[in-house]
Amino acid sequence: MLHKTRSWWGWGNTEDAVVGAEREALSRRVSQLLPDADLTPHSAPPVESFEVAASRVKPPPALASIVSEDARDRLAHSHGQAFRDVVRALLGKLPHVPDLVVRPTSEAEVIHVLDWCSDARIAVIPFGGGSSVVGGVEPRVDGEYSGVVSLDLTSMDRVLEVDHTSRAALVQAGVLGPHLEEQLRPRGYTLRFFPQSFEFSSLGGWLATRAGGHFATLLTHIDDLTESLRVVTPSGVVQSRRLPASGAGPSPDRLFLGSEGSLGVITQAWVRLQDRPRRRAAASVGFADHDAGVRAVRALSQSGLHPSNCRLLDPMEAFLNADSPTAVLLLGFESADHAVTPWMERALELCRDHGGTLAEPPRYTDTDSDGRAARGGTADSWRSSFLRMPYQRDALAAQGMIVETFETACTWDRFDALRAAVDEAAQDAMRQVGATGVVTCRFTHVYPDGPAPYFGIYAAGAWGRTVEQWDEIKAAVSEALIACGATITHHHAVGRDHRPWYDQQRPDLFAAALQAGKAALDPAGILNPGAVIDPLRPVA
């Protein structure tokens, strides 16, 4: 297998960056859309040009073997993968760098690290694949801390046990998506959880951020696939009981799911597996009227058919990523047990009832036991484009473009007003910051009571100011989300970037209860301070 090099400043692997003909074609497409954009390319500065201060803290001798003070390593752990992270790296502006990167290989070492940091008042930022797009892993820490440690769990990456009877697995939290599937595949299982960041994100990261995955309906979040958790906190270890369901009071798992390492470090989880799917159906349905497509998706979400893929791209999103002149619905079904033809046929009937048309017949494929099938058609063209989006984002960011996304969820009755409010807020903010651009929208997940709209901004920015321009746009659209009764995030988490609007969204009494819980679990307030909830000041 060809070894690839992980980029220290941008998305993914350096060998997979957008270059050559792909970059030229991308630039031409943007020029057609925004003819006044200055697409002069800029390169990332050499990592050696960053002045990384010496570490302010020294680890105990017993931890020395798992600690890194390497400047490149520390820089790579100083940021996530949001647009603003990438651009700041390109500009050589990474002001918050951890003092140390610590890679524990066992739960005992995690405990040792938390004990040391609690005693020495060192902030600890749990780090999985580092794919956060909300400032969740950035050591942007307020308070009187003697230093900051990035706790990288990727050395804890094994499937420890498989329960074939209950179809579940005990997995260490540091495992990245591909390695998890590699370990499950020989047993005939899959987690079937494929976020866009799948290749570079970890199970622990998915759990800590309540990530959204592959399925557009039914099993949409990692919550749905979680049977129990094991969490190390500065006050002790929390182990929840393995159960298919329980009505015994508030769930301990629900406390830690979405806590983003602010309450404890997830070290292991029992997760619910699925048999690898053998039968698939895929279709692309065009809608000349986007609103009709919205109504068709609502009918599908309320039909009980539970498609695995139900992504509606508005005309601009479809043009940019699927080269389609109309709105497009990417529809799919899959099963490890039964033929899916009747489900697809009924779904297409619903689409036709709302004016949907098919440029090509639906594709039905039977796969081998490994789950591999031939690919092709519009849906798979979109899939390839979807996986290339972060690389393309980086290329355009280096050419002065503002290219970023934000996602939410709302009830169906509020969607039209939300879409209009977001578009107005984004366009007004772009005018205010002197950027010309477009707003796109697609559905990534849909529920019987509402969709999860995923908006995109493509704007011609001013090189050197695009982070500030984006921050103004982001603030404006975030205010619109909250004002319209939507959530600040459907699956990207809170981190530090969403805190102002999450604080508005959550009830005040719940915030107080969460802060009290943090005080019990993390008395010194060292765990990811500033993400999700602020620690109470320790009593001197």
Coordinates of C-alpha atoms in Angstrom, one line a residue:
M1 CA 0.0 0.0 0.0
L2 CA 1.3 3.4 -0.9
H3 CA 2.2 5.4 2.2
K4 CA 0.7 8.9 2.1
T5 CA 1.7 12.0 4.1
R6 CA -1.0 13.8 6.2
S7 CA -1.0 17.5 5.5
W8 CA -0.1 19.6 8.6
W9 CA -2.1 22.6 7.5
G10 CA -5.0 21.4 5.3
W11 CA -7.3 18.5 4.6
G12 CA -6.3 15.0 4.1
N13 CA -3.1 13.8 2.4
T14 CA -0.7 16.0 0.5
E15 CA -0.6 13.5 -2.4
D16 CA -4.4 13.9 -2.9
A17 CA -4.4 17.7 -3.1
V18 CA -6.1 19.4 -6.0
V19 CA -3.4 20.2 -8.6
G20 CA -2.9 20.3 -12.4
A21 CA -5.9 19.8 -14.6
E22 CA -8.3 19.3 -11.7
R23 CA -7.3 22.7 -10.3
E24 CA -7.5 24.4 -13.7
A25 CA -11.0 23.0 -14.3
L26 CA -12.1 24.0 -10.8
S27 CA -10.8 27.6 -11.3
R28 CA -12.6 27.8 -14.7
R29 CA -15.9 26.7 -13.1
V30 CA -15.5 29.4 -10.4
S31 CA -14.6 32.0 -12.9
Q32 CA -17.8 31.3 -14.8
L33 CA -19.8 31.7 -11.7
L34 CA -17.8 34.7 -10.2
P35 CA -16.0 36.4 -13.1
D36 CA -14.5 39.1 -10.9
A37 CA -12.8 36.7 -8.5
D38 CA -9.0 37.0 -8.1
L39 CA -7.9 33.4 -8.2
T40 CA -4.2 34.0 -7.7
P41 CA -2.9 30.9 -5.9
H42 CA -1.0 31.1 -2.7
S43 CA 1.2 28.4 -1.1
A44 CA 1.4 27.3 2.5
P45 CA 4.5 28.6 4.3
P46 CA 7.2 26.1 5.2
V47 CA 6.5 24.6 8.6
E48 CA 10.0 25.7 9.7
S49 CA 9.0 29.3 9.3
F50 CA 6.6 29.2 12.3
E51 CA 8.1 30.4 15.5
V52 CA 6.9 27.8 17.9
A53 CA 7.7 28.6 21.5
A54 CA 9.4 26.1 23.7
S55 CA 7.0 24.0 25.8
R56 CA 6.1 25.6 29.1
V57 CA 5.6 22.2 30.9
K58 CA 7.6 19.0 31.3
P59 CA 5.9 15.6 31.7
P60 CA 6.6 13.2 34.5
P61 CA 9.3 10.7 33.5
A62 CA 6.8 7.9 33.4
L63 CA 5.0 9.7 30.5
A64 CA 8.1 10.8 28.6
S65 CA 7.9 8.0 26.0
I66 CA 4.5 9.0 24.8
V67 CA 5.1 12.8 24.6
S68 CA 6.1 14.8 21.6
E69 CA 7.6 18.3 21.6
D70 CA 8.2 18.4 17.8
A71 CA 7.2 21.7 16.3
R72 CA 5.5 20.2 13.2
D73 CA 3.6 17.8 15.4
R74 CA 2.4 20.6 17.7
L75 CA 1.4 22.8 14.8
A76 CA -0.7 20.0 13.3
H77 CA -2.5 19.7 16.6
S78 CA -3.1 23.4 16.9
H79 CA -6.1 23.6 14.7
G80 CA -9.0 21.7 13.1
Q81 CA -10.1 21.6 9.5
A82 CA -12.5 24.6 9.2
F83 CA -12.0 27.2 6.4
R84 CA -10.7 29.6 9.0
D85 CA -8.2 27.0 10.2
V86 CA -6.9 26.3 6.8
V87 CA -6.6 30.0 5.8
R88 CA -4.8 31.0 9.0
A89 CA -2.3 28.2 8.4
L90 CA -1.8 29.5 4.8
L91 CA -1.2 33.0 6.3
G92 CA 1.2 31.7 8.9
K93 CA -1.1 32.7 11.7
L94 CA -1.5 29.9 14.2
P95 CA -1.3 31.6 17.6
H96 CA -2.6 28.8 19.8
V97 CA -0.1 25.9 19.8
P98 CA -0.2 23.1 22.4
D99 CA 2.9 22.7 24.6
L100 CA 2.9 19.0 24.2
V101 CA 1.3 16.3 22.1
V102 CA 0.7 13.1 24.2
R103 CA -0.2 9.8 22.6
P104 CA -1.4 7.3 25.3
T105 CA -1.4 3.6 24.4
S106 CA -3.6 2.5 27.3
E107 CA -6.4 3.7 29.6
A108 CA -3.9 3.6 32.5
E109 CA -1.8 6.2 30.6
V110 CA -4.8 8.4 30.0
I111 CA -5.5 8.3 33.8
H112 CA -1.9 9.2 34.5
V113 CA -2.1 12.2 32.1
L114 CA -5.3 13.5 33.6
D115 CA -3.9 13.1 37.2
W116 CA -0.7 15.0 36.2
C117 CA -2.6 17.8 34.4
S118 CA -5.1 18.2 37.2
D119 CA -2.4 18.6 39.7
A120 CA -0.3 21.0 37.5
R121 CA -3.3 23.0 36.2
I122 CA -2.6 22.0 32.6
A123 CA -5.5 22.2 30.1
V124 CA -6.1 18.9 28.2
I125 CA -7.6 19.0 24.6
P126 CA -8.7 15.4 23.6
F127 CA -7.8 14.9 19.9
G128 CA -8.9 12.1 17.6
G129 CA -8.4 12.7 13.9
G130 CA -8.4 16.5 14.2
S131 CA -11.2 17.0 11.7
S132 CA -13.2 19.5 13.9
V133 CA -14.6 22.4 11.9
V134 CA -15.9 24.3 15.0
G135 CA -12.7 25.0 17.0
G136 CA -13.2 21.9 19.1
V137 CA -9.6 20.8 19.1
E138 CA -7.9 24.2 19.0
P139 CA -6.0 25.1 22.2
R140 CA -7.7 28.5 22.3
V141 CA -7.8 28.4 26.1
D142 CA -8.8 31.2 28.5
G143 CA -7.9 31.1 32.2
E144 CA -4.8 30.6 34.3
Y145 CA -3.4 27.4 32.9
S146 CA 0.3 26.5 33.2
G147 CA 0.2 24.9 29.7
V148 CA -1.9 23.0 27.2
V149 CA -1.6 19.3 26.2
S150 CA -3.2 17.8 23.1
L151 CA -4.2 14.3 24.1
D152 CA -4.0 12.3 20.8
L153 CA -5.8 8.9 21.2
T154 CA -5.1 7.4 17.8
S155 CA -2.7 4.9 19.2
M156 CA -5.7 3.3 20.9
D157 CA -7.3 1.9 17.8
R158 CA -8.3 -1.8 18.2
V159 CA -11.5 -3.7 18.0
L160 CA -11.2 -5.5 21.4
E161 CA -14.2 -7.9 21.2
V162 CA -17.1 -8.8 19.0
D163 CA -20.3 -10.2 20.3
H164 CA -21.7 -12.1 17.3
T165 CA -25.0 -13.0 19.2
S166 CA -25.9 -9.4 19.9
R167 CA -24.1 -8.1 16.8
A168 CA -22.0 -5.5 18.7
A169 CA -18.3 -4.7 19.1
L170 CA -16.1 -3.2 21.9
V171 CA -13.8 -0.7 20.2
Q172 CA -11.1 1.6 21.4
A173 CA -12.0 5.2 20.8
G174 CA -8.9 6.3 18.8
V175 CA -9.5 4.1 15.8
L176 CA -10.0 6.0 12.5
G177 CA -12.9 5.1 10.2
P178 CA -11.0 3.0 7.6
H179 CA -9.1 1.0 10.2
L180 CA -12.3 0.3 12.1
E181 CA -13.9 -1.1 8.9
E182 CA -10.8 -3.1 8.0
Q183 CA -11.1 -4.9 11.4
L184 CA -14.8 -5.5 11.0
R185 CA -14.9 -6.6 7.4
P186 CA -13.4 -10.1 7.8
R187 CA -16.2 -10.8 10.3
G188 CA -18.8 -9.8 7.8
Y189 CA -19.8 -6.7 9.8
T190 CA -19.8 -2.9 9.3
L191 CA -20.6 0.0 11.5
R192 CA -22.1 1.7 8.4
F193 CA -21.1 5.1 9.7
F194 CA -19.5 7.2 7.0
P195 CA -19.3 11.0 7.6
Q196 CA -17.5 13.0 5.0
S197 CA -14.5 13.1 7.4
F198 CA -14.6 9.2 7.6
E199 CA -11.0 8.7 6.4
F200 CA -9.5 11.2 8.9
S201 CA -11.8 11.0 12.0
S202 CA -12.1 8.7 14.9
L203 CA -14.8 6.7 16.7
G204 CA -14.1 8.8 19.9
G205 CA -14.5 12.0 17.9
W206 CA -17.8 10.8 16.4
L207 CA -19.1 10.0 19.9
A208 CA -17.8 13.2 21.5
T209 CA -19.4 15.4 18.8
R210 CA -22.6 13.4 18.2
A211 CA -21.5 13.1 14.6
G212 CA -23.9 12.4 11.7
G213 CA -23.0 9.6 9.3
H214 CA -24.0 7.8 6.1
F215 CA -27.7 7.2 6.5
A216 CA -30.0 10.1 5.5
T217 CA -32.9 8.6 7.5
L218 CA -33.4 6.3 10.5
L219 CA -29.8 5.7 11.8
T220 CA -28.5 9.2 11.2
H221 CA -26.3 9.9 14.3
I222 CA -23.6 8.0 16.1
D223 CA -26.0 8.1 19.1
D224 CA -28.2 5.5 17.4
L225 CA -25.2 3.1 17.1
T226 CA -24.0 3.4 20.7
E227 CA -24.6 0.6 23.1
S228 CA -22.4 1.8 26.0
L229 CA -19.4 4.0 26.8
R230 CA -16.4 3.9 29.0
V231 CA -15.1 7.3 30.0
V232 CA -12.1 8.4 32.0
T233 CA -12.6 11.6 34.0
P234 CA -10.3 13.3 36.4
S235 CA -12.6 12.1 39.2
G236 CA -12.7 8.5 38.1
V237 CA -13.9 6.1 35.4
V238 CA -17.5 5.9 34.2
Q239 CA -18.7 2.7 32.7
S240 CA -22.3 2.5 31.4
R241 CA -24.1 -0.9 31.2
R242 CA -24.5 -2.6 27.9
L243 CA -28.2 -2.6 27.1
P244 CA -30.3 -2.5 23.9
A245 CA -32.5 0.1 25.6
S246 CA -33.4 1.3 29.1
G247 CA -35.9 3.5 30.9
A248 CA -33.8 3.7 34.1
G249 CA -33.6 7.4 34.6
P250 CA -31.4 9.8 32.5
S251 CA -28.9 7.9 30.4
P252 CA -25.2 8.2 31.4
D253 CA -24.3 7.7 27.7
R254 CA -26.3 10.8 26.7
L255 CA -24.3 12.9 29.2
F256 CA -21.1 12.1 27.4
L257 CA -22.3 11.9 23.8
G258 CA -21.7 15.4 22.5
S259 CA -19.7 16.6 25.5
E260 CA -16.6 17.1 23.2
G261 CA -14.1 16.0 25.8
S262 CA -15.2 18.6 28.3
L263 CA -16.6 16.1 30.8
G264 CA -14.2 13.1 30.2
V265 CA -12.1 11.2 27.7
I266 CA -14.0 8.4 25.9
T267 CA -11.6 5.5 25.8
Q268 CA -13.9 2.6 24.7
A269 CA -17.4 2.0 23.3
W270 CA -19.7 -0.9 22.6
V271 CA -21.2 -0.1 19.2
R272 CA -24.0 -1.7 17.3
L273 CA -22.9 -3.4 14.1
Q274 CA -24.8 -4.3 10.9
D275 CA -24.3 -7.1 8.4
R276 CA -22.6 -5.7 5.3
P277 CA -25.2 -4.7 2.7
R278 CA -25.5 -6.9 -0.4
R279 CA -28.3 -5.2 -2.3
R280 CA -28.4 -1.6 -3.4
A281 CA -30.6 0.6 -5.5
A282 CA -29.7 4.2 -6.6
A283 CA -31.5 6.8 -8.6
S284 CA -31.2 10.5 -9.5
V285 CA -34.4 12.4 -9.7
G286 CA -34.6 15.8 -11.3
F287 CA -36.9 18.6 -10.2
A288 CA -37.4 21.7 -12.3
D289 CA -39.1 23.2 -9.3
H290 CA -36.9 23.0 -6.2
D291 CA -39.9 23.6 -3.9
A292 CA -41.5 20.5 -5.4
G293 CA -38.4 18.6 -4.7
V294 CA -38.7 19.7 -1.0
R295 CA -42.2 18.4 -0.9
A296 CA -41.2 15.1 -2.4
V297 CA -38.5 14.7 0.2
R298 CA -40.9 15.5 3.0
A299 CA -43.3 12.8 1.6
L300 CA -40.4 10.3 1.5
S301 CA -39.3 11.1 5.0
Q302 CA -42.9 10.5 6.2
S303 CA -43.5 7.4 4.2
G304 CA -41.7 4.8 6.4
L305 CA -39.6 3.7 3.5
H306 CA -36.3 4.9 5.2
P307 CA -34.0 5.4 2.2
S308 CA -30.3 5.2 3.0
N309 CA -29.7 8.2 0.8
C310 CA -32.1 11.1 0.3
R311 CA -30.0 14.1 -0.6
L312 CA -31.7 17.0 -2.3
L313 CA -29.4 19.4 -4.1
D314 CA -30.7 22.8 -4.9
P315 CA -30.1 24.0 -8.5
M316 CA -26.9 25.9 -7.6
E317 CA -25.5 23.0 -5.6
A318 CA -26.5 20.6 -8.4
F319 CA -24.7 22.8 -11.0
L320 CA -21.5 23.1 -9.0
N321 CA -21.2 19.4 -8.0
A322 CA -23.3 17.3 -10.3
D323 CA -23.3 19.5 -13.5
S324 CA -27.1 19.4 -13.5
P325 CA -29.3 22.3 -14.7
T326 CA -32.1 21.4 -12.2
A327 CA -32.5 20.5 -8.5
V328 CA -31.5 16.8 -8.1
L329 CA -32.5 14.2 -5.5
L330 CA -30.0 11.5 -4.9
L331 CA -32.0 8.5 -3.7
G332 CA -30.7 5.2 -2.4
F333 CA -31.7 2.0 -0.6
E334 CA -29.6 -0.9 0.7
S335 CA -30.1 -4.1 2.6
A336 CA -28.1 -7.1 3.8
D337 CA -31.3 -9.2 3.9
H338 CA -33.8 -8.5 1.2
A339 CA -34.3 -7.1 -2.3
V340 CA -34.8 -3.3 -2.3
T341 CA -36.6 -3.0 -5.6
P342 CA -40.1 -2.5 -4.1
W343 CA -38.9 0.2 -1.9
M344 CA -37.2 2.1 -4.7
E345 CA -40.2 1.7 -7.0
R346 CA -42.6 3.2 -4.4
A347 CA -40.1 6.0 -3.6
L348 CA -40.0 6.9 -7.3
E349 CA -43.8 6.9 -7.4
L350 CA -43.8 9.5 -4.7
C351 CA -41.2 11.6 -6.6
R352 CA -43.3 11.5 -9.8
D353 CA -46.3 12.6 -7.8
H354 CA -44.4 15.8 -7.1
G355 CA -43.0 16.4 -10.7
G356 CA -39.8 14.4 -10.4
T357 CA -38.3 13.0 -13.5
L358 CA -35.5 10.4 -14.2
A359 CA -32.9 11.0 -16.8
E360 CA -31.8 7.4 -16.5
P361 CA -33.3 4.3 -14.9
P362 CA -32.5 3.4 -11.3
R363 CA -29.5 1.2 -10.8
Y364 CA -29.8 -2.1 -8.9
T365 CA -26.7 -3.9 -7.8
D366 CA -26.0 -7.1 -6.0
T367 CA -22.6 -7.1 -4.2
D368 CA -20.3 -9.8 -2.9
S369 CA -20.0 -10.5 0.7
D370 CA -17.4 -7.8 1.0
G371 CA -20.0 -5.2 0.1
R372 CA -18.2 -4.1 -3.2
A373 CA -20.3 -3.1 -6.2
A374 CA -19.7 -1.5 -9.6
R375 CA -20.3 2.2 -9.5
G376 CA -21.4 4.8 -12.0
G377 CA -24.1 7.3 -12.8
T378 CA -25.0 10.7 -11.4
A379 CA -25.3 9.5 -7.8
D380 CA -21.8 8.1 -7.8
S381 CA -20.5 11.1 -9.6
W382 CA -21.9 13.2 -6.7
R383 CA -20.3 10.8 -4.2
S384 CA -16.9 11.3 -5.8
S385 CA -17.4 15.0 -5.8
F386 CA -18.6 14.9 -2.2
L387 CA -15.3 13.2 -1.1
R388 CA -13.2 15.7 -3.1
M389 CA -15.0 18.8 -1.6
P390 CA -12.6 19.4 1.3
Y391 CA -9.6 19.2 -1.0
Q392 CA -11.3 21.6 -3.4
R393 CA -12.1 23.9 -0.6
D394 CA -8.5 24.0 0.4
A395 CA -7.5 24.8 -3.2
L396 CA -10.0 27.6 -3.5
A397 CA -9.1 29.0 0.0
A398 CA -5.5 29.3 -1.3
Q399 CA -6.9 31.4 -4.2
G400 CA -8.7 33.9 -2.1
M401 CA -12.1 32.3 -2.2
I402 CA -14.4 32.1 0.8
V403 CA -15.7 28.5 0.6
E404 CA -17.4 27.2 3.7
T405 CA -20.5 25.4 4.9
F406 CA -22.8 25.4 7.8
E407 CA -25.6 23.0 8.7
T408 CA -28.7 23.0 10.8
A409 CA -32.1 21.3 11.3
C410 CA -35.6 22.6 11.6
T411 CA -39.2 21.4 11.4
W412 CA -40.8 21.2 8.0
D413 CA -43.2 24.1 8.7
R414 CA -40.2 26.4 9.3
F415 CA -38.0 25.4 6.4
D416 CA -39.2 28.0 3.7
A417 CA -38.8 30.9 6.2
L418 CA -35.4 29.6 7.3
R419 CA -34.1 29.2 3.8
A420 CA -35.2 32.8 2.9
A421 CA -33.7 34.2 6.1
V422 CA -30.4 32.5 5.7
D423 CA -30.1 33.6 2.1
E424 CA -30.9 37.2 3.0
A425 CA -28.5 37.2 5.9
A426 CA -25.7 35.7 3.9
Q427 CA -26.2 38.0 0.9
D428 CA -26.4 41.1 3.2
A429 CA -23.3 40.0 5.1
M430 CA -21.3 39.4 1.9
R431 CA -22.2 42.9 0.7
Q432 CA -21.1 44.4 4.0
V433 CA -17.7 42.7 3.8
G434 CA -17.2 43.4 0.1
A435 CA -17.5 39.8 -1.1
T436 CA -19.6 38.6 -4.1
G437 CA -20.9 35.1 -3.9
V438 CA -23.7 32.6 -3.9
V439 CA -25.5 30.5 -1.3
T440 CA -26.3 26.9 -1.9
C441 CA -28.4 24.4 0.0
R442 CA -28.7 20.6 0.1
F443 CA -30.4 18.2 2.5
T444 CA -28.0 15.7 4.1
H445 CA -30.5 14.1 6.5
V446 CA -34.2 14.1 6.7
Y447 CA -36.7 13.2 9.4
P448 CA -40.5 12.8 9.4
D449 CA -40.7 16.2 11.3
G450 CA -38.0 18.1 9.4
P451 CA -34.9 18.3 7.3
A452 CA -31.2 19.0 8.0
P453 CA -30.3 21.7 5.5
Y454 CA -26.6 22.1 4.7
F455 CA -25.8 25.5 3.3
G456 CA -22.7 26.4 1.3
I457 CA -21.1 29.8 0.7
Y458 CA -18.9 30.4 -2.4
A459 CA -17.7 34.0 -2.5
A460 CA -14.8 35.9 -4.0
G461 CA -12.9 37.3 -1.0
A462 CA -9.9 39.5 -0.5
W463 CA -6.7 37.6 0.1
G464 CA -5.4 38.3 3.6
R465 CA -8.9 39.2 4.9
T466 CA -11.0 36.1 4.1
V467 CA -11.0 34.8 7.6
E468 CA -12.4 38.1 8.9
Q469 CA -14.9 38.2 6.0
W470 CA -16.1 34.7 6.7
D471 CA -16.4 35.4 10.5
E472 CA -18.8 38.2 9.7
I473 CA -20.8 36.1 7.3
K474 CA -20.8 33.2 9.8
A475 CA -22.1 35.4 12.6
A476 CA -24.9 36.7 10.4
V477 CA -26.2 33.3 9.3
S478 CA -25.9 31.9 12.8
E479 CA -28.1 34.7 14.1
A480 CA -30.6 33.8 11.4
L481 CA -30.6 30.1 12.4
I482 CA -31.3 30.9 16.0
A483 CA -33.9 33.6 15.2
C484 CA -35.8 31.0 13.0
G485 CA -35.9 28.4 15.7
A486 CA -33.4 26.1 14.0
T487 CA -30.3 24.5 15.7
I488 CA -26.9 26.0 15.5
T489 CA -25.6 22.6 14.3
H490 CA -27.1 19.3 13.3
H491 CA -23.8 17.3 13.4
H492 CA -20.8 19.6 13.4
A493 CA -20.7 20.0 17.2
V494 CA -20.3 23.2 19.3
G495 CA -16.6 23.6 19.9
R496 CA -15.6 27.2 20.5
D497 CA -16.9 28.7 17.3
H498 CA -20.6 27.8 17.9
R499 CA -20.5 28.6 21.6
P500 CA -22.2 32.1 21.4
W501 CA -25.3 30.6 19.6
Y502 CA -25.3 27.3 21.5
D503 CA -25.5 29.4 24.7
Q504 CA -28.6 31.0 23.3
Q505 CA -30.1 27.7 22.2
R506 CA -29.8 25.7 25.4
P507 CA -32.0 26.5 28.4
D508 CA -30.2 28.4 31.2
L509 CA -31.1 25.8 33.9
F510 CA -29.7 23.1 31.7
A511 CA -26.4 25.0 31.3
A512 CA -26.2 25.3 35.1
A513 CA -26.8 21.6 35.5
L514 CA -24.2 20.8 32.9
Q515 CA -21.7 23.1 34.6
A516 CA -22.3 21.4 37.9
G517 CA -21.7 18.1 36.3
K518 CA -18.4 19.3 34.9
A519 CA -17.5 20.5 38.4
A520 CA -18.1 16.9 39.7
L521 CA -16.3 15.1 36.9
D522 CA -13.5 17.7 36.3
P523 CA -12.9 19.6 39.5
A524 CA -9.8 21.4 38.2
G525 CA -11.5 22.4 35.0
I526 CA -8.8 21.1 32.8
L527 CA -10.8 19.3 30.1
N528 CA -11.2 21.2 26.8
P529 CA -12.0 24.5 28.6
G530 CA -14.2 26.8 26.5
A531 CA -15.8 24.0 24.4
V532 CA -19.5 23.4 25.1
I533 CA -19.4 24.7 28.7
D534 CA -17.1 26.8 30.8
P535 CA -15.6 25.3 33.9
L536 CA -16.4 26.7 37.3
R537 CA -13.5 28.5 38.8
P538 CA -11.8 26.1 41.3
V539 CA -11.9 27.2 44.9
A540 CA -8.4 28.3 46.0

